[in-house]
PDB file of C-alpha atoms and ligand atoms in Angstrom:
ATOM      1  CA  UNK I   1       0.399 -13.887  13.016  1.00 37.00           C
ATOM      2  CA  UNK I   2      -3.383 -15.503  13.192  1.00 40.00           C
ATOM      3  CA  UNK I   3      -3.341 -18.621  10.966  1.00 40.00           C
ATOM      4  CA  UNK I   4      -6.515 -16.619   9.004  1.00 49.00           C
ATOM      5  CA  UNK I   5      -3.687 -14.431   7.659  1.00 49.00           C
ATOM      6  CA  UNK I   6      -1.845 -17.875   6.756  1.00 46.00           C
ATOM      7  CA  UNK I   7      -4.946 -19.063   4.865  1.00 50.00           C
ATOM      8  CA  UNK I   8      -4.593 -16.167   2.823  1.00 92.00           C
ATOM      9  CA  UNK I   9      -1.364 -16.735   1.910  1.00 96.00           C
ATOM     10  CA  UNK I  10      -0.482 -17.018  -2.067  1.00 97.00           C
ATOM     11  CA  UNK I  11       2.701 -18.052  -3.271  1.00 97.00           C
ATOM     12  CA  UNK I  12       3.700 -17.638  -6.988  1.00 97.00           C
ATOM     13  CA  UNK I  13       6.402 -19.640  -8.546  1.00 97.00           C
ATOM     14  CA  UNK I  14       7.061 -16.651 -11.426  1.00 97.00           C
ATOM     15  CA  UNK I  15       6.778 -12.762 -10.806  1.00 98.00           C
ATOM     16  CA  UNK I  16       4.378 -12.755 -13.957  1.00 98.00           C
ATOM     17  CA  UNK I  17       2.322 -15.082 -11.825  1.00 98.00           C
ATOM     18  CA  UNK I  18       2.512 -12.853  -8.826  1.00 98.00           C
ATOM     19  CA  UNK I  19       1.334  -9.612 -10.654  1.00 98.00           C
ATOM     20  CA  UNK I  20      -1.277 -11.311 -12.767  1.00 98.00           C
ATOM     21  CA  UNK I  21      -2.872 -12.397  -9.930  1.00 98.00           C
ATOM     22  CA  UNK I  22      -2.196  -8.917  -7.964  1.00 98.00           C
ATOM     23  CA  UNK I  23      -3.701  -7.757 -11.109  1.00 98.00           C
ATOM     24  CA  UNK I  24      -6.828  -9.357 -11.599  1.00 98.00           C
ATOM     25  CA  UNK I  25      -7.448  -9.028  -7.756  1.00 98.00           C
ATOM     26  CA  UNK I  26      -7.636  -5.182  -8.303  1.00 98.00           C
ATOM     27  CA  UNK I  27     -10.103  -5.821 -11.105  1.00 98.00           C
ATOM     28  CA  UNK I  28     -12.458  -8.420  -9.379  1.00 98.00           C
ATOM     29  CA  UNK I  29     -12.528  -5.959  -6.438  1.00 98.00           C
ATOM     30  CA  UNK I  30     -13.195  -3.073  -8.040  1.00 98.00           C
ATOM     31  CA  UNK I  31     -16.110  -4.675 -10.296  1.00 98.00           C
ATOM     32  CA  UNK I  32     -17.492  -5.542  -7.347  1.00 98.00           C
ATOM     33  CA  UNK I  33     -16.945  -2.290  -4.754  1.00 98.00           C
ATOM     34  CA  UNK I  34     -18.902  -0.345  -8.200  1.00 98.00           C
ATOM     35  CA  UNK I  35     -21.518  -2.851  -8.567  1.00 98.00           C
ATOM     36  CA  UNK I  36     -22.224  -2.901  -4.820  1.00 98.00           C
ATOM     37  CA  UNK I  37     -21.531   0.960  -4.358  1.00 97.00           C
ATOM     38  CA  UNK I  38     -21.156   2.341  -7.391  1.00 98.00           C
ATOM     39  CA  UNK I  39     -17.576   3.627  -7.134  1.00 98.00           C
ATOM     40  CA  UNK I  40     -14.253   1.616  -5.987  1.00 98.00           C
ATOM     41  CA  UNK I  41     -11.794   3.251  -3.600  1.00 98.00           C
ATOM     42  CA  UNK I  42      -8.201   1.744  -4.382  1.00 99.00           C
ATOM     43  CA  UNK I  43      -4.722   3.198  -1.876  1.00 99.00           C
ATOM     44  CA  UNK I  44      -1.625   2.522  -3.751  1.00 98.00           C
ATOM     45  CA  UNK I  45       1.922   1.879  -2.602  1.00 98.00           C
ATOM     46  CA  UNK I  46       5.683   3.025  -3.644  1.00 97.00           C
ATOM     47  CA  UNK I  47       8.497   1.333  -3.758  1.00 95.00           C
ATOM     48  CA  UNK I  48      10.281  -0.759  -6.207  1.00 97.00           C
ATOM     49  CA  UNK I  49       7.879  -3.914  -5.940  1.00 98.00           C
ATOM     50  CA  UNK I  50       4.679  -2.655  -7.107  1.00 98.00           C
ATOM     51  CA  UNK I  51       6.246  -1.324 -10.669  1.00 98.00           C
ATOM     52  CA  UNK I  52       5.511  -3.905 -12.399  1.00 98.00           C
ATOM     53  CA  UNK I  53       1.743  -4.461 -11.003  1.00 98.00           C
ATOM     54  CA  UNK I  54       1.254  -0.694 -12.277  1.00 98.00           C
ATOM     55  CA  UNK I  55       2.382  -1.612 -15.984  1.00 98.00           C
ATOM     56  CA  UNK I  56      -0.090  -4.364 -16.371  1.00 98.00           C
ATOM     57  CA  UNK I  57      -2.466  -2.806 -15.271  1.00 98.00           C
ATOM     58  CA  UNK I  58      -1.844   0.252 -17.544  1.00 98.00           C
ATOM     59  CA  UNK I  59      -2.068  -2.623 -20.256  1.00 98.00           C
ATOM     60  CA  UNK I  60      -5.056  -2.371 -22.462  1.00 98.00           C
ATOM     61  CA  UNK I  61      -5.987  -6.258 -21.125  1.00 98.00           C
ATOM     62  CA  UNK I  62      -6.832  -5.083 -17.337  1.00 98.00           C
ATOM     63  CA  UNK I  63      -7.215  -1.377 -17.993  1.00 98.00           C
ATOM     64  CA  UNK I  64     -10.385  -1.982 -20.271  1.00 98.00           C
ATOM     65  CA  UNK I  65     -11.741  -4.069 -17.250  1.00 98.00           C
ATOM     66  CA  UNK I  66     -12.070  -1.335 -14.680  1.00 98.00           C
ATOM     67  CA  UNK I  67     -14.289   1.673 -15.012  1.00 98.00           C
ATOM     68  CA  UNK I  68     -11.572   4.559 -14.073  1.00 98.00           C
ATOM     69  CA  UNK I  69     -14.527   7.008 -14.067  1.00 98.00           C
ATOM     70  CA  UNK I  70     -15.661   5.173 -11.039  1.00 98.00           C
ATOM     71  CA  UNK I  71     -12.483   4.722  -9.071  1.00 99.00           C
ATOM     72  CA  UNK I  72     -10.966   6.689  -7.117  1.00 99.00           C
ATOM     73  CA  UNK I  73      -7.031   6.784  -6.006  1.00 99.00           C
ATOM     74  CA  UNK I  74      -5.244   7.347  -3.035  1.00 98.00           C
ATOM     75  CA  UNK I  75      -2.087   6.889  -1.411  1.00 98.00           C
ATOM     76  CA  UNK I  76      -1.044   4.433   1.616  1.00 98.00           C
ATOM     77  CA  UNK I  77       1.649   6.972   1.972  1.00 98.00           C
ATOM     78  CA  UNK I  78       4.370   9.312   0.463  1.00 97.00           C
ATOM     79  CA  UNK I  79       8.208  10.425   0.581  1.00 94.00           C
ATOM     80  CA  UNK I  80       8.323  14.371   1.307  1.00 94.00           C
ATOM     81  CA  UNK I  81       9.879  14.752  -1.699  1.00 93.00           C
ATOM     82  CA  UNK I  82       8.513  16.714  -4.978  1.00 94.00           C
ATOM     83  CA  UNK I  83       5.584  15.765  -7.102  1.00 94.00           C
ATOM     84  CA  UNK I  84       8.421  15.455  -9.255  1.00 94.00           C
ATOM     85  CA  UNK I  85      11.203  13.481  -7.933  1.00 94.00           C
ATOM     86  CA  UNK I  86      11.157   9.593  -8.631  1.00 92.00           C
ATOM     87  CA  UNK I  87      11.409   8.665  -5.515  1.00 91.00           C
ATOM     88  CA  UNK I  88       7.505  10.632  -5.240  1.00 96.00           C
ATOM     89  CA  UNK I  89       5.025   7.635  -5.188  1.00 97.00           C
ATOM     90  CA  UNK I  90       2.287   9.138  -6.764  1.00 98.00           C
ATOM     91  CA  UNK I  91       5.058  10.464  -9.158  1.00 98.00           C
ATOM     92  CA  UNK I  92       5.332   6.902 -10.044  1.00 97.00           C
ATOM     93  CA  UNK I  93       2.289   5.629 -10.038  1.00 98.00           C
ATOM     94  CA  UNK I  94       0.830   8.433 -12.070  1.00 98.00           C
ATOM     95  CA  UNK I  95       3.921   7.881 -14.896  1.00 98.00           C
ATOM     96  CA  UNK I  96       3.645   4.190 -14.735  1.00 98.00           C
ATOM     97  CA  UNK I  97      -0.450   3.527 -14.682  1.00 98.00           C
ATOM     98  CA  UNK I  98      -2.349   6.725 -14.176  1.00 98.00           C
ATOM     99  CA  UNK I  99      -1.455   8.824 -16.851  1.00 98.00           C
ATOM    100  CA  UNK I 100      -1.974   6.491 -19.159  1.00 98.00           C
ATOM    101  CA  UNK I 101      -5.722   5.080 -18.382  1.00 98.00           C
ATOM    102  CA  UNK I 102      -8.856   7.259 -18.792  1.00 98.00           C
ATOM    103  CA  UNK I 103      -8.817   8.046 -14.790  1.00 98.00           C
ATOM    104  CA  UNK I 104      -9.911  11.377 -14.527  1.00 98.00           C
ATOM    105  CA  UNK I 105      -7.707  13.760 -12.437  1.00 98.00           C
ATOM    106  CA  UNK I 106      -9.762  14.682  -9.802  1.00 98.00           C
ATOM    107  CA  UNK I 107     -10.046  10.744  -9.035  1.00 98.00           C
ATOM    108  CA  UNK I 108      -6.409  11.323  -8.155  1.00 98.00           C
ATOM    109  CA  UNK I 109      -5.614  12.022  -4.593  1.00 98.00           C
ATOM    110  CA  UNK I 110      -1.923  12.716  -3.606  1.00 98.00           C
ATOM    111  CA  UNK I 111      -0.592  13.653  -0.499  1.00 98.00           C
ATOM    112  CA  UNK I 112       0.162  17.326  -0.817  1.00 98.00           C
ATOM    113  CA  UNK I 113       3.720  17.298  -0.424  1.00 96.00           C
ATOM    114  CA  UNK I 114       4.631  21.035  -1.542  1.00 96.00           C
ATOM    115  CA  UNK I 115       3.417  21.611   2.410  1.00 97.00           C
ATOM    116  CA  UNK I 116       5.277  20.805   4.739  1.00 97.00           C
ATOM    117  CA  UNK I 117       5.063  17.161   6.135  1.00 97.00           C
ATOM    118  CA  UNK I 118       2.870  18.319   9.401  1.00 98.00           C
ATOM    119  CA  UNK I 119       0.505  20.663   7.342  1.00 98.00           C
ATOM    120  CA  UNK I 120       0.311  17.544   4.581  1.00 98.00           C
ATOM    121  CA  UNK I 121      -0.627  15.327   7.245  1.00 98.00           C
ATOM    122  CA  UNK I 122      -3.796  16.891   8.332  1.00 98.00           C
ATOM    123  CA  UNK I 123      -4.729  18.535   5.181  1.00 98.00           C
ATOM    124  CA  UNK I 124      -4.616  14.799   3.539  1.00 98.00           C
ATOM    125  CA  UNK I 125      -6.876  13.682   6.410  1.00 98.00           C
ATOM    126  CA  UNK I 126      -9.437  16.475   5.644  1.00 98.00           C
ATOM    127  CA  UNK I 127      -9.449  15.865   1.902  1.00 98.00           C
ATOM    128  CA  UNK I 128     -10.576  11.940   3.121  1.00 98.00           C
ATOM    129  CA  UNK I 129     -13.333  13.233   5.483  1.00 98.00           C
ATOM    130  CA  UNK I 130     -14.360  15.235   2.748  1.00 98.00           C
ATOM    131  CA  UNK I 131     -14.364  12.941  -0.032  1.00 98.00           C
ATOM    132  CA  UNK I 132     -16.131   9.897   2.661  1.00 98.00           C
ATOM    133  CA  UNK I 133     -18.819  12.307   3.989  1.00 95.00           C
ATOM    134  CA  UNK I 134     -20.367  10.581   7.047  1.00 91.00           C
ATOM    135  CA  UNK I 135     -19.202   7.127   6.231  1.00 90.00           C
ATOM    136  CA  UNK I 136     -16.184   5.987   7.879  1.00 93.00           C
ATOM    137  CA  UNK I 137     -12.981   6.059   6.172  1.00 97.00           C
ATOM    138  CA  UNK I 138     -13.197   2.682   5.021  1.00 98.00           C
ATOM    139  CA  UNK I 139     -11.364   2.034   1.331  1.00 98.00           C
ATOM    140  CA  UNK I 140     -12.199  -0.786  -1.029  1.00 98.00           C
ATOM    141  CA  UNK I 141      -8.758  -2.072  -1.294  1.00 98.00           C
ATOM    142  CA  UNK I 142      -5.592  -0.926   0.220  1.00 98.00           C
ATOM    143  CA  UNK I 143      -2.554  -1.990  -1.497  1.00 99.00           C
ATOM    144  CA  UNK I 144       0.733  -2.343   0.886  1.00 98.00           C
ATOM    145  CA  UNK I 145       4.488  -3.777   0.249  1.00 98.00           C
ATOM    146  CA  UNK I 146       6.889  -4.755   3.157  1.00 98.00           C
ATOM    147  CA  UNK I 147      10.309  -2.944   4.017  1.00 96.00           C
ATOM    148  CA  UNK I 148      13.403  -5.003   4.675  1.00 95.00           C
ATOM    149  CA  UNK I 149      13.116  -3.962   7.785  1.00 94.00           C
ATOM    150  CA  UNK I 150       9.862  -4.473   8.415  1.00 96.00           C
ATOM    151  CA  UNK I 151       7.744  -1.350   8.018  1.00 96.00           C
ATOM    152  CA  UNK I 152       4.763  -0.932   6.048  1.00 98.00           C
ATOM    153  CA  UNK I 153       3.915   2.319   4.372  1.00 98.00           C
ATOM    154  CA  UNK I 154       5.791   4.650   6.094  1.00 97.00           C
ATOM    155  CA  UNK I 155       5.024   2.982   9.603  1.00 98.00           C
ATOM    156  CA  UNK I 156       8.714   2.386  10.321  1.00 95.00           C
ATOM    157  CA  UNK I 157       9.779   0.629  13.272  1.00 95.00           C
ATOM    158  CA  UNK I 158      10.288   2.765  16.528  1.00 94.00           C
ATOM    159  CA  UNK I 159       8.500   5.180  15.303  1.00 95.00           C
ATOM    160  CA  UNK I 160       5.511   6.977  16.894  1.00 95.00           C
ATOM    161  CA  UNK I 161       3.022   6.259  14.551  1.00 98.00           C
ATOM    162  CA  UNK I 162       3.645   2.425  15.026  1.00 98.00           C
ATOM    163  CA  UNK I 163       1.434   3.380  18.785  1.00 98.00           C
ATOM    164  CA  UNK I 164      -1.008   5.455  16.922  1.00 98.00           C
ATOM    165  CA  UNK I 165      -4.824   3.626  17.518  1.00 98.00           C
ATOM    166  CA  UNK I 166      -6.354   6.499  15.724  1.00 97.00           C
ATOM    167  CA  UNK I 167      -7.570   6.016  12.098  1.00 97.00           C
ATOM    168  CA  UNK I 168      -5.695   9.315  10.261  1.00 98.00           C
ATOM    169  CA  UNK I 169      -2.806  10.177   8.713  1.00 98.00           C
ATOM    170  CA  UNK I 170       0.521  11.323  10.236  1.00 98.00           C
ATOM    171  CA  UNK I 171       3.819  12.743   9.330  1.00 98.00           C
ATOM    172  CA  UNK I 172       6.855  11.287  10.789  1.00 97.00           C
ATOM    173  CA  UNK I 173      10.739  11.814  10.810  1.00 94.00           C
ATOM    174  CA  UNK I 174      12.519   8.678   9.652  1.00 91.00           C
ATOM    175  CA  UNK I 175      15.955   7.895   9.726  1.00 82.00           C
ATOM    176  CA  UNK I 176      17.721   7.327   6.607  1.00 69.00           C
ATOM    177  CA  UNK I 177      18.685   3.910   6.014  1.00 55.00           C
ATOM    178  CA  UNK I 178      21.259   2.488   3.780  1.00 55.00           C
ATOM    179  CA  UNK I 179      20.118  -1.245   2.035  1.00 50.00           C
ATOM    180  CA  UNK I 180      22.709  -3.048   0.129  1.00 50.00           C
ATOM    181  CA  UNK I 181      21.428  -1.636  -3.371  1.00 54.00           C
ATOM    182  CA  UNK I 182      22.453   1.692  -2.256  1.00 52.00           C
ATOM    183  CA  UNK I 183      18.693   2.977  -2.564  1.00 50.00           C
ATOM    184  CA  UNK I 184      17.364   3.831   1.244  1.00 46.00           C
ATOM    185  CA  UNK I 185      14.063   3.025   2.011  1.00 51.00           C
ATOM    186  CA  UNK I 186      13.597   5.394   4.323  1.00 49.00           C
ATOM    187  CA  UNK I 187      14.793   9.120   3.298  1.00 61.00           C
ATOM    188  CA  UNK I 188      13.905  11.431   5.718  1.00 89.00           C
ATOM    189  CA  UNK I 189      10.153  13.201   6.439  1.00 95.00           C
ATOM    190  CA  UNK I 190       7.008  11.076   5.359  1.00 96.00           C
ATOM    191  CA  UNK I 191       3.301  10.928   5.194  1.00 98.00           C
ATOM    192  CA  UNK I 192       1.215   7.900   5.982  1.00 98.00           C
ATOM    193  CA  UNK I 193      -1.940   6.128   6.760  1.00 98.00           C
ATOM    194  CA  UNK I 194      -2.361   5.122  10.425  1.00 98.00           C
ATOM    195  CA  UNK I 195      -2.643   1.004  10.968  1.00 98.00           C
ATOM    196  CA  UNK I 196      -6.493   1.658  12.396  1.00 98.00           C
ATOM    197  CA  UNK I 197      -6.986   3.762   9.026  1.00 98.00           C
ATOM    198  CA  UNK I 198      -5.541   0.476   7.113  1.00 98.00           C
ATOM    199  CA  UNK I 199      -7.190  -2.051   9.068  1.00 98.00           C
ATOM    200  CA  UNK I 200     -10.868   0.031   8.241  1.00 98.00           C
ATOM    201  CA  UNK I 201     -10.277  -1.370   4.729  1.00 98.00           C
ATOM    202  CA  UNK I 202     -12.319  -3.818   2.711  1.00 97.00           C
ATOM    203  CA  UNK I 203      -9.655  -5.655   1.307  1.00 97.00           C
ATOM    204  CA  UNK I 204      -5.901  -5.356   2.608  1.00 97.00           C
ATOM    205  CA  UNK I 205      -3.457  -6.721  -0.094  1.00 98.00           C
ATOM    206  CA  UNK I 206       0.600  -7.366   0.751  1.00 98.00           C
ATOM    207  CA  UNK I 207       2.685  -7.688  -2.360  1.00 98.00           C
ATOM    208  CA  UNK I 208       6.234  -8.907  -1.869  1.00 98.00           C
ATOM    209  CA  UNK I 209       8.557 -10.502  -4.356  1.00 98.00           C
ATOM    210  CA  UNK I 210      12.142 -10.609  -4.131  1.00 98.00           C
ATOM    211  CA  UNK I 211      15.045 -13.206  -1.389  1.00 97.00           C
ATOM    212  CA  UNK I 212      15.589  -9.999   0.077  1.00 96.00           C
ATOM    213  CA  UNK I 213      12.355 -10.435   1.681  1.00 98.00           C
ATOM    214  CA  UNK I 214      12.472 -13.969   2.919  1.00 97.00           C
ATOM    215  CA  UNK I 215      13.635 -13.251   6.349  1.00 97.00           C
ATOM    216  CA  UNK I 216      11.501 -10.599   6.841  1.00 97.00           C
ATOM    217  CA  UNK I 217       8.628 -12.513   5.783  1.00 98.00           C
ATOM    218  CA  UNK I 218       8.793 -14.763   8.052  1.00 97.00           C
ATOM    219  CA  UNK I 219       9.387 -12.973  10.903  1.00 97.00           C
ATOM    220  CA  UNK I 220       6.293 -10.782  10.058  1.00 97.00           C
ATOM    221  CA  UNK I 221       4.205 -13.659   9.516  1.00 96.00           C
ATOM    222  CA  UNK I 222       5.682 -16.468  12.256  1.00 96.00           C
ATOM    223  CA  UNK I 223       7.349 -14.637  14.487  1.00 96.00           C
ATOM    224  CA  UNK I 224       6.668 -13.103  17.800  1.00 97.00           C
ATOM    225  CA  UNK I 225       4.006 -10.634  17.629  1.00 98.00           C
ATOM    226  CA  UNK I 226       6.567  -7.528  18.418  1.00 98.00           C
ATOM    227  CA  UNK I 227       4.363  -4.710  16.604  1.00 98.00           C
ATOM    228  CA  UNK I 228       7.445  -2.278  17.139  1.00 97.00           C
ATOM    229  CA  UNK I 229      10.240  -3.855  15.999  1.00 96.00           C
ATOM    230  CA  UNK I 230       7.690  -5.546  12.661  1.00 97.00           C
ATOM    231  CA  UNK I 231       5.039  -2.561  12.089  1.00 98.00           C
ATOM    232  CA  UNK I 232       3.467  -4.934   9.403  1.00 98.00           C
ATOM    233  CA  UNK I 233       2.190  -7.255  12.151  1.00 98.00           C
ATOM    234  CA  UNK I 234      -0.307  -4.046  13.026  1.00 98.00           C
ATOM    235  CA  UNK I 235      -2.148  -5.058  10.122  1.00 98.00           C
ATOM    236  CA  UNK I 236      -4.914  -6.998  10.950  1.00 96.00           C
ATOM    237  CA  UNK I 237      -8.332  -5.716   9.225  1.00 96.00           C
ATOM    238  CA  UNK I 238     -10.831  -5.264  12.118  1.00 95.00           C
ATOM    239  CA  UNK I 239     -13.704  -6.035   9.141  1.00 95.00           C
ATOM    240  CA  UNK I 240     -11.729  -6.982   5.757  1.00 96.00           C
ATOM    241  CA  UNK I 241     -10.019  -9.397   3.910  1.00 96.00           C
ATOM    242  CA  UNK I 242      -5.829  -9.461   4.230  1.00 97.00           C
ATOM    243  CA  UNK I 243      -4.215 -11.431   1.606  1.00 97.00           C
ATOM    244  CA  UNK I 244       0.003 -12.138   1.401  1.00 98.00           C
ATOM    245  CA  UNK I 245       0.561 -12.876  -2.822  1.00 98.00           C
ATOM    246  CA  UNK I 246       4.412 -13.194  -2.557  1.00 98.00           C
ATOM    247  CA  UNK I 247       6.896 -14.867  -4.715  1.00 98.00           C
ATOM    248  CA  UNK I 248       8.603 -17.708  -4.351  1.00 97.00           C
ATOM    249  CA  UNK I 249      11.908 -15.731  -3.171  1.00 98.00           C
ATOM    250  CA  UNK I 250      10.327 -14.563  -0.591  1.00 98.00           C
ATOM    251  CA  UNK I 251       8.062 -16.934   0.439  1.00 97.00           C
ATOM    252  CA  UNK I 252      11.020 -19.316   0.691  1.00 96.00           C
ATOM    253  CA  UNK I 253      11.328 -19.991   4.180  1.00 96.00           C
ATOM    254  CA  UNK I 254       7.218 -20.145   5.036  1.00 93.00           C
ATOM    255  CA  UNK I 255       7.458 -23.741   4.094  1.00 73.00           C
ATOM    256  CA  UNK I 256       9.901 -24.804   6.282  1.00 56.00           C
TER     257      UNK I 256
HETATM  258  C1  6PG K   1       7.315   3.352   0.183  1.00 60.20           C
HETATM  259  C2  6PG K   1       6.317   2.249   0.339  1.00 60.20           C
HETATM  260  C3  6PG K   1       6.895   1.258   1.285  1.00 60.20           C
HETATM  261  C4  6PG K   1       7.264   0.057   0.426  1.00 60.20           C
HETATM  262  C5  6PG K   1       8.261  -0.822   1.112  1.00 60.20           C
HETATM  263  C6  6PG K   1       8.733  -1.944   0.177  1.00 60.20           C
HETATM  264  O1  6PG K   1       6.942   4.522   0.175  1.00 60.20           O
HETATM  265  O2  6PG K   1       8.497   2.998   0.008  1.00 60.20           O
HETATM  266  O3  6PG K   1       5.077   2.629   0.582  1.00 60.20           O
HETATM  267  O4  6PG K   1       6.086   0.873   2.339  1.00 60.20           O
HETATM  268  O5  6PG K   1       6.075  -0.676   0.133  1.00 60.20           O
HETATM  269  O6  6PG K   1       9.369  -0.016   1.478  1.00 60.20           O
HETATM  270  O7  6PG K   1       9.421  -1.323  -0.884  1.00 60.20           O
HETATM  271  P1  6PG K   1       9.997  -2.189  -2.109  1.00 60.20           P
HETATM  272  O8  6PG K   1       8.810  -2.648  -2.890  1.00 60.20           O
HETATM  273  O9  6PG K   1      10.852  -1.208  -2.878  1.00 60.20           O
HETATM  274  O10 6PG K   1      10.793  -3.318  -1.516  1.00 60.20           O
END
């Protein structure tokens, strides 16, 4: 990786650390993207990692600070599962943080997974045309977590959307994979964001926390650029700020 993504490397000694300052990131950016443009675009993740970001922010101490009439949600990608099913991510993210702030509905955007993963694809990709008229798809703030394996939203490696140069959104097949904790990352057909789409973003944020990480951290971030094999090494914004806030788990071998 370039040593710019380096310099924007943030290590936290606690997990409260971590996700206040994941937190207040979210906040400063989107009191800025509404003050420059008068609305703030934010793309959440899934997985297990940003939970806890979701609860504080759900907390009346951040939640007051952003004007939800003014921002709008999206998703990096989803799990072609039902709205219902906890493994959804806007499932969780609505039942951890969005049903609970004054966000208006139709700010919501979820990937419409009662189509099937093809037709949700490019009926997600209209919906963002749509909703960015004639400027380019270009959120405020994209937020993204890294797989064990390397992937970032569904960009999994050896898949065909780790080649895509396009910004859009694509559906893929991806193997199931067993991880140690029994829960597999990967579970079947998803929906995701393109890298190009990712990389149009103001402000690219990685949030990673846990040992199980460590190795894959460093990999990603020092070594070999092998875009296939680490899919989070395709994200480089062409005109945006990336930042890495990990933990000290799984920052634990960056020092060395
Ligand atoms: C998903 C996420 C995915 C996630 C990583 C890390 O749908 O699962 O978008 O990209 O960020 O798999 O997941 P954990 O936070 O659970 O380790």
């Amino acid at each position: 990786m370039t040593t710019d993504s380096k310099n924007k490397l943030e290590v936290f000694q606690t997990l409260d650390a971590l996700y206040v300052a994941a937190a207040n990131f979210i906040v400063d950016t989107a009191n800025k993207a509404i003050g420059e443009r008068g609305r703030y675009t934010i793309s959440l993740s899934g997985g297990q990692t940003p939970k806890k970001l979701y609860a504080l922010l759900a907390t009346p101490s951040f939640s007051n600070k952003i004007q939800w009439e003014k921002t709008f949600v999206f998703f990096g990608d989803e799990r072609c599962v039902p709205l219902d099913d906890e493994r959804n991510n806007a499932h969780q993210a609505k039942s951890i943080l969005l049903d609970n702030v004054d966000i208006p509905s139709s700010n919501i955007h979820i990937i419409p997974v009662d189509l099937s993963p093809a037709e949700a694809a490019v009926k997600y990709e209209k919906e963002l045309k749509i909703f960015f008229g004639k400027e380019s798809l270009r959120f405020d703030f994209i937020l993204l977590g890294l797989g064990e394996n390397g992937h970032t939203a569904s960009i999994f490696p050896g898949t065909k959307v780790v080649e895509d140069k396009t910004i859009g959104i694509r559906d893929l097949y991806v193997e199931t994979e067993k991880i140690p904790d029994g829960l597999s990352h990967s579970d079947g057909f998803r929906v995701t964001m393109t890298a190009p789409m990712i990389n149009n973003a103001r402000n690219i944020l990685f949030l990673i926390a846990g040992e199980e990480k460590r190795v894959v951290l460093d990999k990603v971030l020092n070594g070999p650029y092998i875009p296939d094999k680490y899919p989070a090494q395709l994200i480089k914004p062409s005109d945006g700020e990336l930042k890495w806030f990990v933990d000290s788990k799984a920052g634990a071998l960056l020092s060395e």
